[in-house]
Amino acid sequence: MTFEEIYKSYWNKIFRVCMGYVNDRDLAQDIAQETFITVWQQLPKFRNESSIGTWMYRIAANHCLRQIEKTKRLRRDDFPAQLAVKEEPAPDENVQLLYQYISELQEIDRLIISMELEELPQAEIARVVGMTDANVRVRVHRIKEKLILKFSSHGRR
Amino acid sequence: MDADNLKNLWNKQVPVPQPDTELLLKSALKIKNKSRNQLLLAMFLGLATIIVIATIGYYIKPELPTTRIGVAFIILSIVFFLISSSGLLRLLLKDADSSLDTAHYLSLLIEVKEKQLKIGTSIMTLYFIALGAGILLHMIEYTRKMSLTAGIITYIVTFTWILFNWVYLKPRIVRKQQEKISAIIKNLEKVTGQLS
């Protein structure tokens, strides 16, 4: 796969996973771009030891976690100007709630549920985060329960 | 609300349009060049300082070798200071490979941060040692030419200043440097704990 093909087929997925982690469109966009810049730099070193998807999600997940150490972000003008023009999508309350609830989870749980909702197989998620398959399965189940509970308690309000 | 609905909602998030590949790669190069330029600038500053002070050392024609050694120590201290304050250390230490799985990545990242913390503290200590030693050696020649009282006063003032550096300034600077990295390490460890 060439970089252009990867970039085209993974941009939306990677953006949504970053969005799940930070719940901030600008920041998610920055992390997604940092991810693709790393992918572009490291693609010649990619050895097919894992699938390209697992490899990409690992880079994205680690870039998300890297936010822990960042006090200041890369300046926006470091990135392509066309992205400065933002089209805010019509906000759907439930969509916003879902992303908000996810962003309230612990860091690793945010990554796991984002990849799960992005329909990455659980065995792959396990390989991205470095947990056992069984552990991921249990974790996904618990997170989903937690999210559904949050929605239902919101509905009762 | 059930699990399927979660998936439907998730997919309704409209992603931002992706930038042109060419534009993205241009920004990649821009970011890469920025780090390289920072490194070059720090090296240039270090070199320029050495040349300036070496030139001064050459023209002052001191009578005692201690004066020259003193100047050399002061140059060294400036180099240490530049290394520790310019973020050069972060650029010199190899970063963790982000294509590793998260568990490995986090443990490597913690290692890198700990190394950064340790080297940063050592370099700051070396800075204060070199600066203090440099000043003391450098002043021997000039205090010898002073009267006894003036010489003693000069030494007392200098020693007080060095003591102030060691007792007050150094711990303060080191603590400030460490606080940020220690907080990052603590957070990284907290996240690592979530993996089990």
Short mmCIF file of N, CA and C in Angstrom, two decimals, chain B residues 41-147:
data_model
loop_
_atom_site.label_atom_id
_atom_site.label_comp_id
_atom_site.label_asym_id
_atom_site.label_seq_id
_atom_site.Cartn_x
_atom_site.Cartn_y
_atom_site.Cartn_z
N LEU B 41 20.90 25.77 15.88
CA LEU B 41 21.03 27.06 16.55
C LEU B 41 21.74 26.89 17.89
N ALA B 42 21.34 25.84 18.64
CA ALA B 42 21.96 25.59 19.94
C ALA B 42 23.45 25.31 19.78
N MET B 43 23.78 24.50 18.76
CA MET B 43 25.18 24.17 18.51
C MET B 43 25.96 25.42 18.13
N PHE B 44 25.34 26.25 17.28
CA PHE B 44 25.98 27.47 16.82
C PHE B 44 26.25 28.40 18.00
N LEU B 45 25.24 28.55 18.88
CA LEU B 45 25.40 29.41 20.05
C LEU B 45 26.54 28.93 20.93
N GLY B 46 26.59 27.60 21.14
CA GLY B 46 27.63 27.02 21.97
C GLY B 46 29.01 27.31 21.39
N LEU B 47 29.10 27.10 20.07
CA LEU B 47 30.38 27.30 19.38
C LEU B 47 30.80 28.78 19.44
N ALA B 48 29.83 29.67 19.19
CA ALA B 48 30.11 31.10 19.19
C ALA B 48 30.62 31.54 20.57
N THR B 49 29.97 31.00 21.63
CA THR B 49 30.39 31.36 22.99
C THR B 49 31.83 30.93 23.22
N ILE B 50 32.13 29.69 22.80
CA ILE B 50 33.48 29.17 23.00
C ILE B 50 34.51 30.06 22.27
N ILE B 51 34.18 30.41 21.03
CA ILE B 51 35.12 31.24 20.24
C ILE B 51 35.33 32.59 20.92
N VAL B 52 34.24 33.24 21.34
CA VAL B 52 34.34 34.56 21.96
C VAL B 52 35.21 34.50 23.22
N ILE B 53 34.90 33.53 24.10
CA ILE B 53 35.65 33.48 25.36
C ILE B 53 37.09 33.04 25.13
N ALA B 54 37.30 32.14 24.17
CA ALA B 54 38.67 31.71 23.88
C ALA B 54 39.49 32.89 23.35
N THR B 55 38.84 33.72 22.53
CA THR B 55 39.52 34.91 22.00
C THR B 55 39.90 35.84 23.15
N ILE B 56 38.95 36.07 24.08
CA ILE B 56 39.23 36.91 25.24
C ILE B 56 40.41 36.31 26.02
N GLY B 57 40.34 34.98 26.25
CA GLY B 57 41.40 34.28 26.98
C GLY B 57 42.76 34.44 26.33
N TYR B 58 42.71 34.46 24.99
CA TYR B 58 43.98 34.57 24.25
C TYR B 58 44.57 35.98 24.40
N TYR B 59 43.69 36.99 24.34
CA TYR B 59 44.19 38.37 24.37
C TYR B 59 44.53 38.88 25.76
N ILE B 60 43.97 38.28 26.84
CA ILE B 60 44.26 38.84 28.16
C ILE B 60 45.68 38.52 28.64
N LYS B 61 46.32 37.59 27.98
CA LYS B 61 47.70 37.22 28.33
C LYS B 61 47.93 37.13 29.84
N PRO B 62 47.30 36.19 30.49
CA PRO B 62 47.44 36.10 31.94
C PRO B 62 48.83 35.61 32.34
N GLU B 63 49.22 35.97 33.57
CA GLU B 63 50.54 35.52 34.06
C GLU B 63 50.45 34.09 34.60
N LEU B 64 49.31 33.78 35.18
CA LEU B 64 49.16 32.46 35.81
C LEU B 64 48.35 31.50 34.94
N PRO B 65 48.70 30.22 34.95
CA PRO B 65 47.89 29.26 34.17
C PRO B 65 46.47 29.12 34.75
N THR B 66 46.32 29.39 36.06
CA THR B 66 44.99 29.24 36.68
C THR B 66 43.95 30.12 36.00
N THR B 67 44.38 31.28 35.50
CA THR B 67 43.42 32.19 34.86
C THR B 67 42.85 31.55 33.59
N ARG B 68 43.74 30.97 32.81
CA ARG B 68 43.28 30.30 31.58
C ARG B 68 42.38 29.10 31.91
N ILE B 69 42.82 28.31 32.91
CA ILE B 69 41.99 27.14 33.29
C ILE B 69 40.62 27.64 33.77
N GLY B 70 40.63 28.75 34.52
CA GLY B 70 39.38 29.33 35.00
C GLY B 70 38.46 29.69 33.85
N VAL B 71 39.03 30.33 32.82
CA VAL B 71 38.22 30.71 31.65
C VAL B 71 37.65 29.45 30.99
N ALA B 72 38.50 28.42 30.90
CA ALA B 72 38.03 27.17 30.28
C ALA B 72 36.83 26.60 31.04
N PHE B 73 36.90 26.65 32.37
CA PHE B 73 35.77 26.15 33.18
C PHE B 73 34.51 26.98 32.96
N ILE B 74 34.70 28.29 32.85
CA ILE B 74 33.52 29.15 32.63
C ILE B 74 32.87 28.84 31.28
N ILE B 75 33.73 28.62 30.26
CA ILE B 75 33.20 28.25 28.94
C ILE B 75 32.38 26.96 29.06
N LEU B 76 32.98 26.01 29.76
CA LEU B 76 32.33 24.71 29.95
C LEU B 76 30.97 24.88 30.62
N SER B 77 30.94 25.76 31.65
CA SER B 77 29.69 25.95 32.38
C SER B 77 28.62 26.53 31.46
N ILE B 78 29.02 27.42 30.56
CA ILE B 78 28.05 28.01 29.63
C ILE B 78 27.50 26.92 28.70
N VAL B 79 28.40 26.04 28.26
CA VAL B 79 27.95 24.94 27.40
C VAL B 79 26.94 24.05 28.14
N PHE B 80 27.24 23.73 29.40
CA PHE B 80 26.31 22.92 30.20
C PHE B 80 24.97 23.61 30.32
N PHE B 81 25.03 24.93 30.57
CA PHE B 81 23.79 25.68 30.74
C PHE B 81 22.96 25.64 29.46
N LEU B 82 23.63 25.83 28.31
CA LEU B 82 22.93 25.80 27.03
C LEU B 82 22.27 24.44 26.80
N ILE B 83 23.01 23.39 27.11
CA ILE B 83 22.45 22.04 26.90
C ILE B 83 21.20 21.85 27.75
N SER B 84 21.28 22.28 29.02
CA SER B 84 20.15 21.98 29.90
C SER B 84 18.97 22.92 29.67
N SER B 85 19.22 24.13 29.15
CA SER B 85 18.08 25.04 29.03
C SER B 85 17.48 25.12 27.63
N SER B 86 18.19 24.61 26.62
CA SER B 86 17.68 24.82 25.27
C SER B 86 16.77 23.68 24.79
N GLY B 87 16.54 22.71 25.64
CA GLY B 87 15.71 21.59 25.19
C GLY B 87 16.51 20.66 24.28
N LEU B 88 17.81 20.92 24.23
CA LEU B 88 18.70 20.13 23.39
C LEU B 88 18.70 18.66 23.81
N LEU B 89 18.61 18.49 25.11
CA LEU B 89 18.65 17.15 25.69
C LEU B 89 17.52 16.27 25.13
N ARG B 90 16.33 16.90 25.02
CA ARG B 90 15.16 16.18 24.52
C ARG B 90 15.40 15.76 23.07
N LEU B 91 16.09 16.63 22.33
CA LEU B 91 16.34 16.31 20.93
C LEU B 91 17.42 15.25 20.78
N LEU B 92 18.36 15.24 21.75
CA LEU B 92 19.48 14.29 21.64
C LEU B 92 19.09 12.88 22.08
N LEU B 93 18.16 12.79 23.05
CA LEU B 93 17.75 11.46 23.53
C LEU B 93 16.83 10.81 22.51
N LYS B 94 17.05 9.55 22.24
CA LYS B 94 16.24 8.85 21.26
C LYS B 94 14.81 8.69 21.81
N ASP B 95 13.84 9.04 20.99
CA ASP B 95 12.45 8.97 21.45
C ASP B 95 11.94 7.52 21.35
N ALA B 96 10.89 7.22 22.13
CA ALA B 96 10.30 5.88 22.07
C ALA B 96 9.66 5.67 20.69
N ASP B 97 9.73 4.45 20.18
CA ASP B 97 9.17 4.13 18.87
C ASP B 97 7.65 4.04 18.96
N SER B 98 6.96 4.94 18.26
CA SER B 98 5.50 5.01 18.44
C SER B 98 4.75 3.89 17.71
N SER B 99 5.47 3.01 16.97
CA SER B 99 4.73 1.92 16.34
C SER B 99 4.73 0.67 17.22
N LEU B 100 5.22 0.80 18.45
CA LEU B 100 5.15 -0.32 19.40
C LEU B 100 3.74 -0.37 20.00
N ASP B 101 3.39 -1.52 20.62
CA ASP B 101 2.08 -1.53 21.27
C ASP B 101 2.14 -0.61 22.50
N THR B 102 0.95 -0.16 22.90
CA THR B 102 0.88 0.88 23.94
C THR B 102 1.64 0.51 25.22
N ALA B 103 1.52 -0.76 25.65
CA ALA B 103 2.18 -1.17 26.90
C ALA B 103 3.70 -0.97 26.79
N HIS B 104 4.27 -1.44 25.69
CA HIS B 104 5.71 -1.29 25.49
C HIS B 104 6.10 0.17 25.30
N TYR B 105 5.26 0.86 24.54
CA TYR B 105 5.53 2.26 24.25
C TYR B 105 5.59 3.08 25.54
N LEU B 106 4.60 2.86 26.41
CA LEU B 106 4.56 3.62 27.66
C LEU B 106 5.78 3.33 28.53
N SER B 107 6.17 2.04 28.61
CA SER B 107 7.30 1.74 29.50
C SER B 107 8.60 2.33 28.93
N LEU B 108 8.72 2.34 27.59
CA LEU B 108 9.90 2.97 26.98
C LEU B 108 9.90 4.48 27.20
N LEU B 109 8.70 5.06 27.08
CA LEU B 109 8.56 6.51 27.24
C LEU B 109 8.94 6.91 28.67
N ILE B 110 8.53 6.10 29.62
CA ILE B 110 8.87 6.38 31.02
C ILE B 110 10.39 6.31 31.19
N GLU B 111 11.02 5.30 30.57
CA GLU B 111 12.48 5.17 30.63
C GLU B 111 13.17 6.42 30.08
N VAL B 112 12.67 6.88 28.91
CA VAL B 112 13.26 8.07 28.27
C VAL B 112 13.13 9.27 29.20
N LYS B 113 11.94 9.42 29.80
CA LYS B 113 11.70 10.57 30.68
C LYS B 113 12.59 10.50 31.92
N GLU B 114 12.77 9.30 32.45
CA GLU B 114 13.62 9.16 33.64
C GLU B 114 15.07 9.51 33.32
N LYS B 115 15.49 9.09 32.13
CA LYS B 115 16.84 9.39 31.69
C LYS B 115 16.99 10.91 31.56
N GLN B 116 15.98 11.53 30.97
CA GLN B 116 15.98 12.97 30.77
C GLN B 116 16.11 13.69 32.13
N LEU B 117 15.37 13.17 33.10
CA LEU B 117 15.37 13.74 34.45
C LEU B 117 16.76 13.64 35.08
N LYS B 118 17.34 12.45 34.96
CA LYS B 118 18.63 12.18 35.59
C LYS B 118 19.74 13.01 34.93
N ILE B 119 19.79 12.98 33.62
CA ILE B 119 20.84 13.71 32.91
C ILE B 119 20.67 15.21 33.13
N GLY B 120 19.41 15.68 33.11
CA GLY B 120 19.15 17.10 33.32
C GLY B 120 19.70 17.57 34.65
N THR B 121 19.46 16.79 35.71
CA THR B 121 19.95 17.15 37.05
C THR B 121 21.48 17.13 37.08
N SER B 122 22.08 16.09 36.50
CA SER B 122 23.55 15.99 36.49
C SER B 122 24.16 17.18 35.77
N ILE B 123 23.57 17.54 34.63
CA ILE B 123 24.14 18.64 33.86
C ILE B 123 24.04 19.96 34.63
N MET B 124 22.93 20.16 35.33
CA MET B 124 22.78 21.38 36.13
C MET B 124 23.84 21.41 37.24
N THR B 125 24.11 20.25 37.87
CA THR B 125 25.14 20.18 38.92
C THR B 125 26.51 20.52 38.32
N LEU B 126 26.79 19.92 37.15
CA LEU B 126 28.06 20.20 36.48
C LEU B 126 28.19 21.69 36.15
N TYR B 127 27.06 22.30 35.76
CA TYR B 127 27.08 23.73 35.44
C TYR B 127 27.53 24.54 36.65
N PHE B 128 26.94 24.25 37.81
CA PHE B 128 27.29 25.02 39.00
C PHE B 128 28.73 24.74 39.46
N ILE B 129 29.18 23.49 39.34
CA ILE B 129 30.56 23.17 39.71
C ILE B 129 31.54 23.92 38.79
N ALA B 130 31.30 23.82 37.48
CA ALA B 130 32.21 24.45 36.52
C ALA B 130 32.24 25.96 36.69
N LEU B 131 31.06 26.55 36.90
CA LEU B 131 30.99 28.00 37.05
C LEU B 131 31.74 28.46 38.31
N GLY B 132 31.49 27.77 39.42
CA GLY B 132 32.14 28.13 40.69
C GLY B 132 33.65 27.98 40.60
N ALA B 133 34.09 26.80 40.08
CA ALA B 133 35.52 26.54 39.96
C ALA B 133 36.17 27.53 39.02
N GLY B 134 35.49 27.81 37.90
CA GLY B 134 36.01 28.74 36.91
C GLY B 134 36.25 30.12 37.51
N ILE B 135 35.26 30.61 38.23
CA ILE B 135 35.38 31.96 38.82
C ILE B 135 36.52 31.99 39.84
N LEU B 136 36.57 30.98 40.70
CA LEU B 136 37.61 30.95 41.74
C LEU B 136 39.01 30.91 41.14
N LEU B 137 39.19 30.04 40.14
CA LEU B 137 40.52 29.94 39.51
C LEU B 137 40.87 31.23 38.78
N HIS B 138 39.88 31.77 38.12
CA HIS B 138 40.11 32.96 37.33
C HIS B 138 40.52 34.15 38.21
N MET B 139 39.98 34.22 39.41
CA MET B 139 40.25 35.41 40.24
C MET B 139 41.58 35.36 40.99
N ILE B 140 42.21 34.16 41.04
CA ILE B 140 43.46 34.05 41.80
C ILE B 140 44.48 35.11 41.37
N GLU B 141 44.68 35.21 40.07
CA GLU B 141 45.69 36.14 39.55
C GLU B 141 45.40 37.59 39.96
N TYR B 142 44.13 37.95 39.89
CA TYR B 142 43.78 39.36 40.16
C TYR B 142 43.76 39.69 41.65
N THR B 143 43.36 38.70 42.47
CA THR B 143 43.33 38.98 43.91
C THR B 143 44.77 39.05 44.46
N ARG B 144 45.68 38.37 43.80
CA ARG B 144 47.08 38.43 44.26
C ARG B 144 47.65 39.85 44.18
N LYS B 145 47.09 40.58 43.21
CA LYS B 145 47.58 41.95 43.03
C LYS B 145 46.90 42.92 43.98
N MET B 146 45.86 42.46 44.67
CA MET B 146 45.11 43.34 45.58
C MET B 146 45.81 43.39 46.93
N SER B 147 45.37 44.36 47.77
CA SER B 147 45.86 44.38 49.15
C SER B 147 45.24 43.19 49.88
#
